[in-house]
Coordinates of C-alpha atoms in Angstrom, one line a residue:
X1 CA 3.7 2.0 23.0
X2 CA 0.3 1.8 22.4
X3 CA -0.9 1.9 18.3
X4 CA -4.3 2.7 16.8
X5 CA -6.3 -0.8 15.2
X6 CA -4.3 -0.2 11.7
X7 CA -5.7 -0.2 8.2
X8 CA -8.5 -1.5 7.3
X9 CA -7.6 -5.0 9.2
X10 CA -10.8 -6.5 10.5
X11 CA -12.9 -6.3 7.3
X12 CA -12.5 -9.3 5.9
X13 CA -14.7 -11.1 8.4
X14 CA -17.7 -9.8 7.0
X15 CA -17.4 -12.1 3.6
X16 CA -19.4 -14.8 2.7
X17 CA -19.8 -16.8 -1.0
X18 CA -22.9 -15.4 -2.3
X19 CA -24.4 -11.7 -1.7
X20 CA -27.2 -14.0 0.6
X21 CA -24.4 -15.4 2.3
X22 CA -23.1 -12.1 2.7
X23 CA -26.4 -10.7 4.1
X24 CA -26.9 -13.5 6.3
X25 CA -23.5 -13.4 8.3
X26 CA -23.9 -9.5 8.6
X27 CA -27.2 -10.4 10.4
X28 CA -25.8 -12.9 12.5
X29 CA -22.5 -11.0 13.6
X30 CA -24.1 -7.9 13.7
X31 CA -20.9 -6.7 13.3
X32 CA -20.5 -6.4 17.2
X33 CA -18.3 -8.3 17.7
X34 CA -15.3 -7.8 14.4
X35 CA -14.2 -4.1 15.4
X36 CA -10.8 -3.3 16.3
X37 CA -11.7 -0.3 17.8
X38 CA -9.2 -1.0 21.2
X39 CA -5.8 0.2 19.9
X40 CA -3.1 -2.9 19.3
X41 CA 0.2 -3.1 20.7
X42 CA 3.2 -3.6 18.0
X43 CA 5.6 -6.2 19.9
X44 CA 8.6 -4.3 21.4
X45 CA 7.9 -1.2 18.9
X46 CA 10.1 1.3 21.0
X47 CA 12.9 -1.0 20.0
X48 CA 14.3 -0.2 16.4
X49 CA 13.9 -3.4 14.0
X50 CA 16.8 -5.4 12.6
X51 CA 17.3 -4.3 8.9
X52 CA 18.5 -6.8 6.2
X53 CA 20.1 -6.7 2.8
X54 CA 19.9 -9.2 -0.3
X55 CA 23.8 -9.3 0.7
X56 CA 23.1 -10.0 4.4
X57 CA 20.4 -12.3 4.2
X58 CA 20.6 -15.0 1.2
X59 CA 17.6 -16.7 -0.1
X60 CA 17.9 -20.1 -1.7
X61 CA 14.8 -21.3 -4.0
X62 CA 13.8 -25.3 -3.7
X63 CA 10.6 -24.9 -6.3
X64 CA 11.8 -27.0 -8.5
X65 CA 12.0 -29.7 -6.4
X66 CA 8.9 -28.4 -3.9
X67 CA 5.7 -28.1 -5.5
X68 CA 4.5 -26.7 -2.3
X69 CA 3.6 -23.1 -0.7
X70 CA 2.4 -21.5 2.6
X71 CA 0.2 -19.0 2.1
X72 CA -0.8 -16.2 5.0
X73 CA -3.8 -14.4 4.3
X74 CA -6.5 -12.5 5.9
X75 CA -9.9 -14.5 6.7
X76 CA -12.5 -14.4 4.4
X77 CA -10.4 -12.8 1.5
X78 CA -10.5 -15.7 -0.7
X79 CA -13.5 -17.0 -2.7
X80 CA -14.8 -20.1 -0.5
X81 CA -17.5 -22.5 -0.3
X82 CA -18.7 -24.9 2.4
X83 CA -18.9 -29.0 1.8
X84 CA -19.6 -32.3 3.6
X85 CA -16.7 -34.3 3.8
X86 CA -17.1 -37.8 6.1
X87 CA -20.2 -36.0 7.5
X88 CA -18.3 -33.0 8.7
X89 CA -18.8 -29.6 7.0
X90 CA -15.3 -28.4 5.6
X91 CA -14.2 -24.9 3.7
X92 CA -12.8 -25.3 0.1
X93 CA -11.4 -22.6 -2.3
X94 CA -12.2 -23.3 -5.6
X95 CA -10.0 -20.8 -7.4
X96 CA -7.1 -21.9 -5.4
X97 CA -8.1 -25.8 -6.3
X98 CA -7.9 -24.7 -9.7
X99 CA -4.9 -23.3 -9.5
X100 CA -3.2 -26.5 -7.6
X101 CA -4.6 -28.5 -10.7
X102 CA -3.1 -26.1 -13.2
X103 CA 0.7 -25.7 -11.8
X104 CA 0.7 -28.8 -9.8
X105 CA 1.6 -27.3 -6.7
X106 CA -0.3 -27.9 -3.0
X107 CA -1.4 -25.0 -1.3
X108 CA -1.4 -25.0 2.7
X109 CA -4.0 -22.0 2.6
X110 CA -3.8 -20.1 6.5
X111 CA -5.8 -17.4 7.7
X112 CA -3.5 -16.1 10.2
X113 CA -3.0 -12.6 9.6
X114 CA -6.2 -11.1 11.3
X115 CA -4.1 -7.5 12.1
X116 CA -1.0 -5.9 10.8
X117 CA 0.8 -4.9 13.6
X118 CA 0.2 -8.6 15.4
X119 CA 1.0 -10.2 12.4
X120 CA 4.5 -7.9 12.3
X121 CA 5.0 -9.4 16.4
X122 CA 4.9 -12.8 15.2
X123 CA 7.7 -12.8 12.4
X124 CA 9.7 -9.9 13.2
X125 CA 12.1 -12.1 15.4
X126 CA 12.6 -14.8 12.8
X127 CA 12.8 -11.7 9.4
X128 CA 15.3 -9.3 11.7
X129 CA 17.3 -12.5 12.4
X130 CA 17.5 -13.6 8.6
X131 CA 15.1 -16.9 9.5
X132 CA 12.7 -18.8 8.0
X133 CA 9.0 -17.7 9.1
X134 CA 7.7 -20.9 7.6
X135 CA 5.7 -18.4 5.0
X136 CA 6.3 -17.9 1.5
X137 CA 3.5 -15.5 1.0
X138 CA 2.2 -13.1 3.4
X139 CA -0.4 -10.1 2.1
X140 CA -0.1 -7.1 4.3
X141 CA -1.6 -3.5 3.9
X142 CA 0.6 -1.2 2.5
X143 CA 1.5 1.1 5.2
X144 CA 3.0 -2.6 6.5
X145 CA 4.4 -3.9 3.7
X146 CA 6.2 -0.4 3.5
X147 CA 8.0 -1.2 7.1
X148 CA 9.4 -4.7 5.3
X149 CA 10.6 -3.5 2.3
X150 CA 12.4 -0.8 4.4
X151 CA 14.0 -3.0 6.5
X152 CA 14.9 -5.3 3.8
X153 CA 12.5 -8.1 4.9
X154 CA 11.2 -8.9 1.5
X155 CA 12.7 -10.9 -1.3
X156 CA 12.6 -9.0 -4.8
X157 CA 10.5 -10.5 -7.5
X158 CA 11.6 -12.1 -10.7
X159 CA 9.3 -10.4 -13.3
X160 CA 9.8 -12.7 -16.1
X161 CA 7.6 -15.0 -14.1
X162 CA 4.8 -12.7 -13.7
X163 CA 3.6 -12.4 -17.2
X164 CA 0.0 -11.4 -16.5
X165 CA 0.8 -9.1 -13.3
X166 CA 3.1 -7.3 -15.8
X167 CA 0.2 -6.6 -18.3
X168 CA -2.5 -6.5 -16.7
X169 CA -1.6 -4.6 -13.6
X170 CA -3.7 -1.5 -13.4
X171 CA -1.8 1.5 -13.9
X172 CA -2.8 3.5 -10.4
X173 CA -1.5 0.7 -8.3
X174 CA 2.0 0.1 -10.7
X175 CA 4.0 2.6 -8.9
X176 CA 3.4 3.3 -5.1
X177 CA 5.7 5.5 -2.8
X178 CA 7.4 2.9 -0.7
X179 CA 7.6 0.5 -4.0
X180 CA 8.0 2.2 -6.8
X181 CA 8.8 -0.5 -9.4
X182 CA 6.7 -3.0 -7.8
X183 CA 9.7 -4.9 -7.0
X184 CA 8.6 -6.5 -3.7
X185 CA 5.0 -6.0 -4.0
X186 CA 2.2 -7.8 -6.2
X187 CA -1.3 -6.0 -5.1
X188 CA -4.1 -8.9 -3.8
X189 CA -7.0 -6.4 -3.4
X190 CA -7.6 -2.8 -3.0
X191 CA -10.1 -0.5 -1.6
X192 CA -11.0 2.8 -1.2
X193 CA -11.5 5.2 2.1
X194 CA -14.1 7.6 2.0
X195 CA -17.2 9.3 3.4
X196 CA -20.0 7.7 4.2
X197 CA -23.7 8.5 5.7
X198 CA -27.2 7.5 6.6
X199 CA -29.3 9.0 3.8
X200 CA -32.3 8.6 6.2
X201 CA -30.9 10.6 8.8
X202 CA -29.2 13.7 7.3
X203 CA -28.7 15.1 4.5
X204 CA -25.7 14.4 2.0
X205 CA -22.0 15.0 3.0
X206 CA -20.0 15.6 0.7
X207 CA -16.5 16.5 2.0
X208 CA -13.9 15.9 5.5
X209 CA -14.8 19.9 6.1
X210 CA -17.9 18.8 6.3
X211 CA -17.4 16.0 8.6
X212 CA -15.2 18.3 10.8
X213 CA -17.4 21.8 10.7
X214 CA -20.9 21.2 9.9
X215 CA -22.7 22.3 13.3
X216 CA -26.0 19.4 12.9
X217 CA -23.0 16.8 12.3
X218 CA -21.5 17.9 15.8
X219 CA -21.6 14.7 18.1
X220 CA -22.8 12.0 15.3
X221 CA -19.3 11.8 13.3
X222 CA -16.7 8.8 13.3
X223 CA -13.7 8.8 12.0
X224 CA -11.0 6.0 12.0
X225 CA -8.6 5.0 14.0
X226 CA -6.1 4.2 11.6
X227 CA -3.4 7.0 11.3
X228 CA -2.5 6.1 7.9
X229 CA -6.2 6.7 6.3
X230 CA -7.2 9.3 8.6
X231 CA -4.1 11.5 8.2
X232 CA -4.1 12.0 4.6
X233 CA -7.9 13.5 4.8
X234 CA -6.6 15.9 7.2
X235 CA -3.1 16.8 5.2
X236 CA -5.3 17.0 2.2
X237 CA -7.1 19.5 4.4
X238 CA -4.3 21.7 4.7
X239 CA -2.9 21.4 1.1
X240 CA -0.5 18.9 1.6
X241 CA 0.2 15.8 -0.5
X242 CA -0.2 12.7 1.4
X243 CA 2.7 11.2 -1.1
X244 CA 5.2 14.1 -0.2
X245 CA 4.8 15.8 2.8
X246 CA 6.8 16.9 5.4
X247 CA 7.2 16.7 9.3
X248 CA 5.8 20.4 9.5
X249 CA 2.6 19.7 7.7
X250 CA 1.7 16.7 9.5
X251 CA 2.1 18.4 12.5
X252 CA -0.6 21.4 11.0
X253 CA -3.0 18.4 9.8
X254 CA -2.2 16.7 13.7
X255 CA -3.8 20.3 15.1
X256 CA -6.5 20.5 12.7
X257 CA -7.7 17.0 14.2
X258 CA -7.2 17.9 17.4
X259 CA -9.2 21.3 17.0
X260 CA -12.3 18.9 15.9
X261 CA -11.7 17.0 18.7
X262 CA -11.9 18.9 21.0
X263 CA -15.0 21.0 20.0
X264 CA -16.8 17.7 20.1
X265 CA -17.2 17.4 16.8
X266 CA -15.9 13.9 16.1
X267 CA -17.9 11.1 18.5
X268 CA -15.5 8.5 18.0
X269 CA -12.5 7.0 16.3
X270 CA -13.1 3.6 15.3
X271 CA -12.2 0.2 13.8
X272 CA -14.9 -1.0 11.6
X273 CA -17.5 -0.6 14.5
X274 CA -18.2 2.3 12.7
X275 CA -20.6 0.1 10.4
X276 CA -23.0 -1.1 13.3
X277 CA -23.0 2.6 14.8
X278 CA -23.8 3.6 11.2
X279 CA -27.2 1.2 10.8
X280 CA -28.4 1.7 14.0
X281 CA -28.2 5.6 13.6
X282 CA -25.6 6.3 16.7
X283 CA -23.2 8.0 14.1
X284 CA -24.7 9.7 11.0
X285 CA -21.7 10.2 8.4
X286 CA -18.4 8.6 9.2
X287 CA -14.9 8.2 7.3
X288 CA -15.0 4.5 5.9
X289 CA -13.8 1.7 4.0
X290 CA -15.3 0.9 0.6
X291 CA -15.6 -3.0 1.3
X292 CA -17.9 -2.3 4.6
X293 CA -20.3 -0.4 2.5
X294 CA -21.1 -2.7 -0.3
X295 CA -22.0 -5.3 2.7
X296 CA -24.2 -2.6 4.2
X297 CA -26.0 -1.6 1.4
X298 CA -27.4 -4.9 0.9
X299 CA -29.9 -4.0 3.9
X300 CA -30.0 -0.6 3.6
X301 CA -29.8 1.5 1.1
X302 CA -29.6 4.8 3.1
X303 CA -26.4 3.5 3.5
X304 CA -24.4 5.8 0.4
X305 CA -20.8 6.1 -0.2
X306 CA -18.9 9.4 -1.4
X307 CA -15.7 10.1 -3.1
X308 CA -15.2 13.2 -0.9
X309 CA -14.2 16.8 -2.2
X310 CA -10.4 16.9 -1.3
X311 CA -9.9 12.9 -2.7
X312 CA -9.5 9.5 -1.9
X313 CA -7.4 7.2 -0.3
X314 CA -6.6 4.2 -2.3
X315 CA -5.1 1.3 -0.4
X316 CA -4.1 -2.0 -0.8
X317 CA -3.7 -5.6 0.6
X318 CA 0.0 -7.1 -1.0
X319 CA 1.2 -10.5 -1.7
X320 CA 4.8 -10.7 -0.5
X321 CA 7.8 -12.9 -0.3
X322 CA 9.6 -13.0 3.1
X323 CA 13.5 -13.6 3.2
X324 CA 14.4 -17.5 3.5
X325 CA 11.1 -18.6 1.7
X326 CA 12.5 -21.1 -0.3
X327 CA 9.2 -21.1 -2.9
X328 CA 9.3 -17.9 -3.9
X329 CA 9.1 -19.4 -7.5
X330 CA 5.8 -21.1 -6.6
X331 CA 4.8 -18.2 -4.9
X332 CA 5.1 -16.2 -8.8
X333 CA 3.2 -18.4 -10.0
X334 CA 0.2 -18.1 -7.7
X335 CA 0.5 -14.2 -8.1
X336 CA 0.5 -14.7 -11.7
X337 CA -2.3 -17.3 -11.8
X338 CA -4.6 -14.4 -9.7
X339 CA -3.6 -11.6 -12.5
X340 CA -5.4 -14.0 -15.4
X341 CA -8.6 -11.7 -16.0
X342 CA -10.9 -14.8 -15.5
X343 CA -9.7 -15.4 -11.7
X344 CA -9.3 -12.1 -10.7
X345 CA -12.9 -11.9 -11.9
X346 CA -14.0 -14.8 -9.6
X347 CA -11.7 -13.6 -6.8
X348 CA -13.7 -10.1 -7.0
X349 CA -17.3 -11.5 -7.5
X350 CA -17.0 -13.4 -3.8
X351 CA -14.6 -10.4 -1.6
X352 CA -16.4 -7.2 -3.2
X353 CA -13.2 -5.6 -3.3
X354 CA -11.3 -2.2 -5.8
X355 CA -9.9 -5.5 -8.7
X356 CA -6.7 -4.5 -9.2
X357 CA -6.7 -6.2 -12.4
X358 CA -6.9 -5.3 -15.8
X359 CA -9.7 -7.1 -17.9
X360 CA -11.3 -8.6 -15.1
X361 CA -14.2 -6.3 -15.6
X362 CA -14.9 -7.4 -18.9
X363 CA -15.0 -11.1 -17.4
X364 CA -17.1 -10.5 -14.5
X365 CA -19.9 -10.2 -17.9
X366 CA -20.2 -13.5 -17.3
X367 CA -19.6 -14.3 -13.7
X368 CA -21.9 -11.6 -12.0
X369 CA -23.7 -9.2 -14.6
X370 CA -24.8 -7.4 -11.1
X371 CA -21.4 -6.1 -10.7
X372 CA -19.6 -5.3 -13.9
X373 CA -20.1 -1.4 -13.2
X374 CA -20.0 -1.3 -9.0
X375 CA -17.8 1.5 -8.7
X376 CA -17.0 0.5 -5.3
X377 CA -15.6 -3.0 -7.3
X378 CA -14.3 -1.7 -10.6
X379 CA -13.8 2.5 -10.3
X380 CA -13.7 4.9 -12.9
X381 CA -10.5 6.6 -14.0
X382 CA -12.0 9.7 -12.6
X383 CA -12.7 8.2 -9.4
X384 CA -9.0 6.3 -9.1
X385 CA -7.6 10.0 -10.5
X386 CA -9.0 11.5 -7.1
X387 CA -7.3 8.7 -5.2
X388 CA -4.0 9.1 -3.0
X389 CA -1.6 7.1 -1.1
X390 CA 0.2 7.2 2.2
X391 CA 3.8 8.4 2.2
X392 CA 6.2 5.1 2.8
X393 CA 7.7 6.2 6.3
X394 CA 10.7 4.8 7.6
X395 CA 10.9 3.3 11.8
X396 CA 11.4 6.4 13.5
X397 CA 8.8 8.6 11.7
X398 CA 6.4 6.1 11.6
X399 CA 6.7 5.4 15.4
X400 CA 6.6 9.5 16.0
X401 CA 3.3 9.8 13.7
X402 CA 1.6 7.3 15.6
X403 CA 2.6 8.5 18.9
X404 CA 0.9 11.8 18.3
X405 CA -1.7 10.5 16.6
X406 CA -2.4 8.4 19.5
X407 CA -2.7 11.6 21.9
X408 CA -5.2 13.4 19.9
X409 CA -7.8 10.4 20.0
X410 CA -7.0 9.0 23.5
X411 CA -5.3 5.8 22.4

């Protein structure tokens, strides 16, 4: 069953280690070539996943004994810098070589989780089996993270040894929908969806209505092709809360987007494509992620950003723990190490990600003055207040929401 390009998956290619950097491998990409637009397949997703228990699959922890951990991230989504090594150019992480010098534990560092629902096909044998995936952190998008906890993929966190997540969490992130206590969960970046537009080519927009009504928008809007993002603008639309709705309202915010639709309103539903057709003037205001737009605005400052009208969705990338990891003690530690306001600071200066860190503002002071008040890096409580999640949906709904999701933009 085909799937839209999920969550906000493909923009951490467009990092680099200094806002140059940054500028430079936008130019050279040109972004052509990093959308998901093309929906992705979830591996057998018709076929209901194995759940697991704490009872049913038994974890046993070897950290004391193996200072080692695997961690599975996205690519460029961790501070990085190039160097020659035996004439060869190499990638190091210096905040991740501090943090092997500080707790004496070796990092093997893998940028293997380039999409969600590919990332679910390639562990979802081993997790519904109860077998090791050779992980002990993975960080997936919420809506994803949301499926593991449900099926009782995710080993629950000891939060003695997280110290500094425990204080210095911030408070909109301590207490999603599918996670409520944080028990599984430890937040590696967030960002914000929104509105965005070309400042040079029509004037400001300030809501989804807008997007959807506004007759000199007809033609030149985008919206995503992510059900999770671009289903809560629409059952804001219709009144509904996007952390508590029901079958019936999704199905009145599924019509509204097919009403758009089909009066040729919307031009596309993309990936992060949606930044090229942005620049180059093919779409004038689209829905987008927060983390595209501070790239963009390097070059261009047409490019703006708006919190729209009816809200915002706040997402997140999470560090978890996989049944049968047998670090997850090392794994803590990393989490905890990334919650110290210095290195969350450091993290944040080189991904120009929503810090989900408390403090880390104050030290970015002395990392990168230019950013201490980006709202797109460090919002204000009345920007976070506007911000909502994504209902935590079980197998079945979620496979039902997709599928007529899926209809309305031609997947």
């Amino acid at each position: 069953m085909p799937h839209p390009a999920p969550g906000p998956d493909a923009i951490r290619r467009l990092r680099a280690s200094t806002p140059m950097g940054r500028r430079a491998f936008l130019r050279g990409a040109g972004l052509a070539g990093l959308g998901l637009g093309a929906p992705a397949l979830l591996s057998a997703c018709g076929t209901p996943a194995a759940k697991q228990t704490a009872a049913s699959c038994v974890s046993k922890d070897l950290s004391s004994t193996q200072k080692t951990l695997h961690f599975s991230n996205w690519p460029l989504y961790l501070d990085e810098k190039k160097i020659k090594q035996a004439g060869k150019k190499v990638t190091v992480y210096p905040s991740l070589a501090k943090f092997e010098r500080e707790s004496g534990i070796k990092v093997d560092y893998v940028t293997d989780v380039n999409d969600n629902a590919e990332f679910f096909g390639v562990v979802r044998n081993q997790l519904a089996d109860c077998q090791p995936t050779g992980r002990d952190i993975m960080t997936l998008t919420d809506w994803m993270a949301a499926r593991m906890v449900n099926l009782g993929w995710l080993q629950k966190l000891d939060k003695t040894k997280l110290p500094n997540v425990e204080a210095n969490l911030v408070s909109t992130l301590k207490s999603p929908s599918w996670d409520k206590g944080r028990d599984y969960s430890v937040p590696w970046q967030s960002g914000l969806t929104g509105i965005a537009y070309n400042a040079k080519l029509t004037k400001e927009v300030r809501s989804f209505d807008e997007l959807l009504t506004r007759p000199d928008l007809k033609g030149k809007v985008s919206l995503l092709s992510e059900m999770h993002d671009t289903m809560l603008f629409m059952l804001l639309l219709e009144g509904a809360d996007p952390e508590d709705f029901t079958d019936a309202e999704f199905g009145q915010a599924i019509d509204r987007l097919q009403k758009a639709t089909d009066a040729g309103q919307i031009r596309a539903f993309t990936g992060n494509e949606y930044a090229q057709d942005l620049v180059k003037g093919n779409v004038v205001a689209c829905e987008a992620w927060s983390g595209d737009i501070i790239q963009l605005q390097f070059d261009n400052p047409d490019i703006k950003f708006v919190a729209p009208e009816e809200g915002l969705a706040l997402w997140s990338d999470n560090m978890l723990v996989p049944n049968k990891s047998e670090h997850r003690a090392n794994a803590e530690k990393l989490m905890d190490f990334y919650y110290d306001p210095v290195n969350a600071a450091t993290l944040a200066a080189w991904v120009n990600y929503i810090c989900p860190v408390e403090g880390a503002q104050q030290a970015m002071e002395k990392i990168d003055s230019s950013l201490v008040d980006n709202q797109l890096i460090f919002p204000s409580s009345d920007t976070l207040a506007k911000a909502k999640d994504f209902m935590g949906l079980d197998e079945k709904t979620e496979q039902s929401y997709q599928k007529q999701f899926a209809a309305v933009i031609g997947a």
